[in-house]
CSV table of C-alpha atoms in Angstrom, one decimal:
chain,number,residue,atom,x,y,z
A,642,MET,CA,182.4,64.8,179.7
A,643,LYS,CA,182.1,63.8,176.0
A,644,ILE,CA,178.9,65.1,174.4
A,645,ALA,CA,177.6,64.3,170.9
A,646,HIS,CA,174.9,66.4,169.4
A,647,VAL,CA,173.2,64.7,166.4
A,648,VAL,CA,171.0,66.5,163.9
A,649,TRP,CA,169.6,65.8,160.4
A,650,GLY,CA,171.0,69.1,158.9
A,651,MET,CA,172.3,72.6,159.8
A,652,LYS,CA,170.4,75.1,157.7
A,653,THR,CA,169.6,78.5,159.1
A,654,GLY,CA,166.7,78.3,161.5
A,655,GLY,CA,165.8,78.7,165.2
A,656,VAL,CA,166.8,75.2,166.3
A,657,GLU,CA,170.2,75.4,164.4
A,658,THR,CA,171.0,78.9,165.7
A,659,MET,CA,170.2,77.9,169.3
A,660,LEU,CA,172.3,74.7,169.0
A,661,VAL,CA,175.3,76.6,167.8
A,662,ASN,CA,175.0,79.0,170.7
A,663,ILE,CA,174.6,76.1,173.2
A,664,ILE,CA,177.6,74.2,171.8
A,665,ASN,CA,179.7,77.3,172.0
A,666,GLU,CA,178.9,77.5,175.7
A,667,GLN,CA,179.3,73.8,176.4
A,668,VAL,CA,182.8,73.6,174.8
A,669,LYS,CA,184.1,76.0,177.5
A,670,THR,CA,184.0,73.1,180.0
A,671,GLU,CA,183.2,69.9,178.1
A,672,GLU,CA,184.3,68.0,175.0
A,673,VAL,CA,181.7,68.4,172.3
A,674,ARG,CA,181.2,67.1,168.7
A,675,LEU,CA,178.4,67.8,166.3
A,676,PHE,CA,177.3,65.0,164.0
A,677,ILE,CA,175.3,66.2,160.9
A,678,ILE,CA,173.6,63.3,159.1
A,679,ASN,CA,172.4,64.9,155.8
A,680,ASP,CA,174.3,67.1,153.4
A,681,PHE,CA,171.7,69.9,154.2
A,682,ILE,CA,174.2,72.4,155.5
A,683,ASP,CA,174.5,76.2,155.6
A,684,GLU,CA,178.3,76.8,155.8
A,685,HIS,CA,177.7,80.3,157.2
A,686,ILE,CA,176.0,79.0,160.3
A,687,LEU,CA,178.7,76.4,160.8
A,688,SER,CA,181.3,79.2,160.6
A,689,LYS,CA,179.8,80.5,163.8
A,690,LEU,CA,180.6,77.3,165.6
A,691,SER,CA,183.6,77.3,168.0
A,692,ALA,CA,186.7,75.7,166.6
A,693,LYS,CA,186.8,73.6,169.8
A,694,CYS,CA,183.8,71.6,168.5
A,695,LYS,CA,184.7,69.0,165.8
A,696,VAL,CA,182.0,68.6,163.1
A,697,VAL,CA,181.4,65.2,161.7
A,698,ARG,CA,179.6,65.2,158.3
A,699,ILE,CA,177.9,62.0,157.3
A,700,ASN,CA,176.9,63.6,153.9
A,701,ARG,CA,173.8,61.5,153.4
A,702,LYS,CA,171.3,62.7,150.8
A,703,PRO,CA,168.0,63.5,152.5
A,704,GLY,CA,165.7,60.5,152.2
A,705,ASN,CA,168.5,58.2,151.0
A,706,ARG,CA,168.1,54.6,152.4
A,707,ASN,CA,171.7,53.6,151.8
A,708,PRO,CA,172.8,51.7,154.9
A,709,VAL,CA,176.4,52.7,154.3
A,710,LYS,CA,175.6,56.2,155.7
A,711,VAL,CA,173.9,54.8,158.7
A,712,LEU,CA,177.0,52.6,159.4
A,713,LYS,CA,179.2,55.6,158.9
A,714,LEU,CA,177.2,57.6,161.5
A,715,ASN,CA,177.4,54.8,164.1
A,716,ILE,CA,181.0,54.0,163.5
A,717,SER,CA,181.9,57.7,163.9
A,718,LEU,CA,180.0,57.7,167.2
A,719,ILE,CA,181.6,54.5,168.4
A,720,ARG,CA,185.0,55.9,167.7
A,721,TYR,CA,184.1,59.1,169.6
A,722,SER,CA,182.6,57.1,172.5
A,723,PRO,CA,180.3,59.8,173.9
A,724,ASP,CA,179.0,59.9,177.4
A,725,ILE,CA,175.8,61.5,176.1
A,726,VAL,CA,174.1,61.5,172.7
A,727,HIS,CA,171.8,64.5,172.4
A,728,ILE,CA,169.4,64.5,169.5
A,729,HIS,CA,167.3,67.4,168.4
A,730,SER,CA,165.2,66.0,165.5
A,731,TYR,CA,162.4,63.6,164.9
A,732,GLN,CA,163.4,60.0,163.9
A,733,VAL,CA,167.1,60.5,164.4
A,734,SER,CA,167.0,57.7,167.0
A,735,LYS,CA,166.0,55.2,164.3
A,736,LEU,CA,169.6,55.5,162.9
A,737,LEU,CA,171.3,54.8,166.2
A,738,LEU,CA,172.3,51.2,166.4
A,739,TRP,CA,174.3,51.2,169.6
A,740,ARG,CA,173.0,51.5,173.2
A,741,TRP,CA,174.2,55.0,174.0
A,742,VAL,CA,172.7,57.2,176.7
A,743,VAL,CA,170.4,59.2,174.4
A,744,VAL,CA,168.5,62.4,175.4
A,745,ARG,CA,166.1,64.3,173.2
A,746,THR,CA,165.1,68.0,173.1
A,747,ILE,CA,161.5,68.5,171.9
A,748,HIS,CA,161.3,71.8,170.0
A,749,ASN,CA,157.6,72.1,169.1
A,750,THR,CA,154.0,71.1,170.0
A,751,ASP,CA,153.3,68.9,167.1
A,752,ASN,CA,155.9,66.2,167.7
A,753,VAL,CA,155.1,62.5,167.3
A,754,PRO,CA,156.1,60.7,170.5
A,755,TYR,CA,156.6,57.1,169.3
A,756,GLU,CA,160.4,57.3,170.0
A,757,TYR,CA,160.2,59.0,173.4
A,758,PRO,CA,160.3,55.7,175.3
A,759,LYS,CA,163.8,55.0,173.9
A,760,MET,CA,165.2,58.2,175.5
A,761,SER,CA,167.1,58.4,178.8
A,762,ALA,CA,165.6,61.9,179.3
A,763,LEU,CA,163.3,64.3,177.5
A,764,TYR,CA,163.6,68.0,177.5
A,765,ALA,CA,161.0,70.6,176.4
A,766,ILE,CA,162.0,74.0,175.2
A,767,SER,CA,159.0,75.7,177.0
A,768,GLU,CA,156.3,75.0,179.4
A,769,ILE,CA,153.7,74.6,176.7
A,770,VAL,CA,155.8,71.9,174.9
A,771,LYS,CA,156.2,70.2,178.3
A,772,ASP,CA,152.4,70.3,178.9
A,773,VAL,CA,151.8,68.7,175.5
A,774,THR,CA,154.4,66.0,176.1
A,775,VAL,CA,153.0,65.2,179.5
A,776,LYS,CA,149.5,64.8,177.9
A,777,GLN,CA,151.1,62.4,175.4
A,778,GLY,CA,152.0,60.2,178.4
A,779,PHE,CA,155.5,61.3,179.3
A,780,PRO,CA,155.4,63.0,182.7
A,781,GLN,CA,159.2,62.7,183.2
A,782,VAL,CA,159.9,65.5,180.7
A,783,LYS,CA,161.7,68.5,182.0
A,784,THR,CA,161.7,72.1,180.8
A,785,ILE,CA,164.9,73.7,179.7
A,786,ASN,CA,164.1,77.0,178.0
A,787,ASN,CA,165.7,77.8,174.7
A,788,GLY,CA,168.5,80.3,175.0
A,789,ILE,CA,169.8,83.3,173.1
A,790,LEU,CA,173.0,85.4,173.3
A,791,VAL,CA,171.3,88.2,175.1
A,792,LYS,CA,174.3,90.5,175.4
A,793,SER,CA,175.1,90.1,171.6
A,794,PHE,CA,172.0,92.2,170.7
A,795,CYS,CA,172.4,95.9,170.3
A,796,CYS,CA,169.9,98.0,172.1
A,797,ARG,CA,169.5,101.8,171.9
A,798,GLU,CA,167.5,104.5,173.4
A,799,ARG,CA,164.6,105.2,171.0
A,800,THR,CA,162.0,107.8,170.3
A,801,TYR,CA,158.5,106.4,170.7
A,802,ASN,CA,155.2,107.6,169.2
A,803,LYS,CA,157.1,108.1,165.9
A,804,PRO,CA,155.4,109.6,162.9
A,805,PHE,CA,156.6,106.5,160.8
A,806,TYR,CA,157.0,102.9,162.0
A,807,GLU,CA,159.4,100.3,160.7
A,808,ILE,CA,157.8,96.9,161.5
A,809,VAL,CA,159.7,93.7,161.3
A,810,GLN,CA,158.9,90.0,161.1
A,811,VAL,CA,161.8,87.5,161.4
A,812,SER,CA,161.3,83.8,160.6
A,813,ARG,CA,161.0,81.2,157.9
A,814,LEU,CA,158.5,82.1,155.2
A,815,ALA,CA,156.2,79.3,156.0
A,816,ILE,CA,152.6,80.3,156.4
A,817,GLU,CA,151.2,77.1,157.8
A,818,GLN,CA,153.1,77.6,161.0
A,819,LYS,CA,154.4,81.2,160.9
A,820,GLY,CA,151.2,82.9,159.7
A,821,GLN,CA,152.7,85.6,157.5
A,822,ASP,CA,149.5,85.5,155.4
A,823,ILE,CA,147.5,86.7,158.5
A,824,LEU,CA,149.9,89.6,158.8
A,825,LEU,CA,149.5,90.6,155.2
A,826,ASN,CA,145.7,90.6,155.5
A,827,ALA,CA,146.0,92.8,158.5
A,828,ILE,CA,148.3,95.2,156.7
A,829,SER,CA,145.7,95.4,153.9
A,830,ILE,CA,143.0,96.3,156.5
A,831,LEU,CA,145.3,98.8,158.0
A,832,VAL,CA,145.7,100.6,154.7
A,833,SER,CA,142.3,100.2,153.0
A,834,GLU,CA,139.9,100.4,156.0
A,835,PHE,CA,141.8,102.4,158.6
A,836,ARG,CA,143.6,104.7,156.1
A,837,ILE,CA,146.9,104.3,158.0
A,838,ARG,CA,150.0,104.5,155.8
A,839,SER,CA,152.7,105.6,158.2
A,840,PHE,CA,154.6,102.3,158.3
A,841,ARG,CA,156.6,99.8,156.4
A,842,LEU,CA,156.7,96.0,157.0
A,843,HIS,CA,160.0,94.1,156.6
A,844,PHE,CA,160.1,90.3,156.2
A,845,ILE,CA,163.5,88.9,157.1
A,846,GLY,CA,163.9,85.3,156.2
A,847,CYS,CA,163.4,82.9,153.3
A,848,GLY,CA,161.3,79.8,152.8
A,849,GLY,CA,159.1,77.8,150.5
A,850,ASP,CA,156.2,80.3,150.7
A,851,GLU,CA,158.1,83.3,149.5
A,852,LYS,CA,156.5,83.5,146.1
A,853,LEU,CA,153.0,82.9,147.5
A,854,LEU,CA,153.5,85.8,149.9
A,855,LYS,CA,154.9,88.1,147.2
A,856,ASP,CA,151.9,87.2,145.0
A,857,MET,CA,149.6,88.0,147.9
A,858,VAL,CA,151.2,91.4,148.4
A,859,GLN,CA,150.4,92.2,144.7
A,860,GLU,CA,146.9,90.9,144.9
A,861,LEU,CA,146.2,93.0,148.1
A,862,ASN,CA,147.8,96.0,146.4
A,863,ILE,CA,150.2,96.7,149.3
A,864,GLU,CA,153.5,96.7,147.5
A,865,GLU,CA,154.3,100.1,148.8
A,866,PHE,CA,154.1,98.9,152.4
A,867,VAL,CA,155.9,95.6,152.4
A,868,CYS,CA,159.6,94.7,151.8
A,869,PHE,CA,161.2,91.2,151.5
A,870,GLU,CA,164.7,91.6,152.8
A,871,GLY,CA,165.8,88.0,152.3
A,872,LEU,CA,167.8,85.8,154.7
A,873,LYS,CA,170.1,87.6,157.1
A,874,ASP,CA,172.7,86.0,159.3
A,875,GLN,CA,172.7,86.1,163.0
A,876,SER,CA,175.3,88.9,163.3
A,877,PHE,CA,173.0,91.1,161.2
A,878,ILE,CA,170.0,90.3,163.4
A,879,CYS,CA,172.0,91.0,166.6
A,880,LYS,CA,173.2,94.4,165.2
A,881,HIS,CA,170.1,95.6,163.4
A,882,LEU,CA,167.0,94.2,165.1
A,883,CYS,CA,167.0,97.3,167.4
A,884,ASP,CA,166.6,99.5,164.3
A,885,TYR,CA,163.0,98.5,164.0
A,886,ASP,CA,160.1,100.0,166.0
A,887,LEU,CA,157.9,96.9,166.3
A,888,PHE,CA,158.4,93.2,166.0
A,889,VAL,CA,155.3,91.1,165.0
A,890,GLN,CA,155.1,87.3,165.3
A,891,PRO,CA,151.8,86.0,163.8
A,892,SER,CA,152.4,82.3,164.2
A,893,ARG,CA,149.5,79.8,164.1
A,894,PHE,CA,151.5,77.5,166.5
A,895,GLU,CA,154.9,77.8,168.1
A,896,GLY,CA,156.6,75.8,170.7
A,897,PHE,CA,158.8,78.7,171.8
A,898,GLY,CA,159.5,81.7,169.6
A,899,LEU,CA,163.2,82.3,169.5
A,900,THR,CA,162.9,85.5,167.6
A,901,VAL,CA,160.4,86.9,170.1
A,902,ALA,CA,163.0,86.5,172.8
A,903,GLU,CA,165.6,88.1,170.5
A,904,ALA,CA,163.3,91.2,170.0
A,905,LEU,CA,162.9,91.6,173.7
A,906,ALA,CA,166.7,91.3,174.1
A,907,ALA,CA,167.0,94.2,171.5
A,908,LYS,CA,164.4,96.2,173.5
A,909,VAL,CA,162.0,96.2,170.6
A,910,PRO,CA,158.2,96.3,171.3
A,911,VAL,CA,156.6,93.0,170.4
A,912,LEU,CA,153.1,91.9,169.2
A,913,VAL,CA,152.5,88.2,169.0
A,914,SER,CA,149.6,85.8,168.3
A,915,ASN,CA,148.1,84.4,171.5
A,916,VAL,CA,149.6,80.9,171.1
A,917,GLU,CA,151.3,79.3,174.1
A,918,GLY,CA,155.0,79.6,173.2
A,919,PRO,CA,155.2,83.3,172.4
A,920,MET,CA,152.7,84.1,175.2
A,921,GLU,CA,155.0,82.3,177.7
A,922,ILE,CA,157.9,84.5,176.6
A,923,ILE,CA,155.9,87.7,177.0
A,924,GLY,CA,154.6,86.6,180.4
A,925,ASN,CA,151.0,86.5,179.1
A,926,GLY,CA,151.1,90.2,178.4
A,927,GLU,CA,153.4,91.5,181.1
A,928,TYR,CA,156.3,92.0,178.6
A,929,GLY,CA,154.5,92.5,175.2
A,930,MET,CA,151.1,92.7,173.4
A,931,SER,CA,149.1,90.0,171.7
A,932,PHE,CA,146.3,89.4,169.3
A,933,THR,CA,143.9,86.6,168.6
A,934,MET,CA,145.6,83.9,166.6
A,935,GLY,CA,144.4,83.7,163.0
A,936,ASP,CA,142.3,86.9,163.3
A,937,ALA,CA,143.6,89.5,160.8
A,938,ASN,CA,141.0,92.0,162.0
A,939,ASP,CA,142.2,91.8,165.6
A,940,LEU,CA,145.8,92.0,164.4
A,941,ALA,CA,144.9,95.1,162.4
A,942,GLU,CA,143.2,96.7,165.4
A,943,LYS,CA,146.3,96.1,167.6
A,944,LEU,CA,148.6,97.5,164.9
A,945,LYS,CA,146.4,100.6,164.7
A,946,LEU,CA,146.6,101.0,168.4
A,947,ILE,CA,150.4,100.7,168.5
A,948,LEU,CA,150.9,103.0,165.5
A,949,GLN,CA,148.7,105.6,167.2
A,950,GLY,CA,150.9,105.5,170.4
A,951,GLY,CA,149.0,102.9,172.4
A,952,TYR,CA,152.0,100.6,173.4
A,953,ASP,CA,152.9,100.5,177.0
A,954,TYR,CA,156.6,101.2,176.7
A,955,SER,CA,157.2,100.7,180.4
A,956,MET,CA,157.2,97.0,179.5
A,957,ILE,CA,160.5,97.3,177.5
A,958,GLU,CA,163.0,97.3,180.4
A,959,LYS,CA,161.1,94.7,182.4
A,960,ALA,CA,161.1,92.5,179.3
A,961,TYR,CA,164.8,92.9,178.9
A,962,GLN,CA,165.5,91.9,182.5
A,963,HIS,CA,163.1,88.9,182.1
A,964,VAL,CA,165.0,87.7,179.0
A,965,CYS,CA,168.4,88.1,180.7
A,966,LYS,CA,167.2,85.9,183.7
A,967,GLU,CA,165.2,83.2,181.9
A,968,TYR,CA,166.5,82.9,178.3
A,969,ASP,CA,170.2,83.6,178.2
A,970,VAL,CA,172.0,80.7,176.4
A,971,SER,CA,174.6,80.4,179.2
A,972,VAL,CA,171.7,79.4,181.5
A,973,THR,CA,170.4,76.9,179.0
A,974,ALA,CA,173.8,75.3,178.4
A,975,LYS,CA,174.5,75.0,182.1
A,976,LYS,CA,171.2,73.3,182.8
A,977,TYR,CA,171.9,70.7,180.0
A,978,ILE,CA,175.3,69.9,181.4
A,979,GLN,CA,173.9,69.5,184.9
A,980,GLU,CA,171.3,67.1,183.4
A,981,TYR,CA,174.0,65.1,181.5
A,982,TYR,CA,176.0,64.6,184.7
A,983,ARG,CA,172.8,63.6,186.6
A,984,ILE,CA,171.9,61.0,184.1
A,985,CYS,CA,175.4,59.5,183.9
A,986,GLN,CA,175.8,59.1,187.6
């Protein structure tokens, strides 16, 4: 089968990381090409892509209305003649001028559904994304969970109830969705009100709100407790996520939460906001802890509890087995291929 994945760009992020992993599984049995519309590309992430997958760069400037690039995309697709065109981004379908079999993965809960009727099939990355899509009027949507390379994450035996905790948060620095400001306010409460100082918080990632967050650290006078580590590639995350003692995801909304699944794969305790995507991954509390979304005081209380030895570490191994069963990328890729063949019959 000939599969075409079409995206706007390939910068480092959860969707892009997942797509590389899925393609690397799919090329083991199928012919796959990746079509990148905009010249918004991180060469490092593309270097992780299997050589079996040909990359077609349209090199359009973001927002450019030049029809030449649209024609280039469509001519490239016509020459490839795919059995399935799989799109992963909002409004990509507007550029497709041919009547291919097109499927769409929905990656978040805030998607605009106007283009869904054009799709031969819709796939949600989690049950909460499916529920939202059904409420938007598309009951045919199916859930195919996001996948990670579970076995690529290093795990080690660790000493719990440590005298000093290294806390990590991995994501884009984008407070409107990811809620890093909530976490910083909680850290301030932890230090100034609870007088707890036996920890350090590490932010891994970059984004448009980096300066805002750094200014916030200074205003809250918590520079001693917060480190900005910058963007790290996936190989670093796979190798070093297990070095941390607690993973925190303070998102205001999240369709899935790829880094939460990665933390569980590294056997790192997790604390997430009680929004649907991350809560689904932790089995509504069976595999990790949660706090009330947007409530810095509740987050500070939960951090205090964990730093004082109140995490149920018996969840760790159960969480690892859960991730292996439900979120390994080999399962995700296989389910997509089964769906492609079903649609094309």
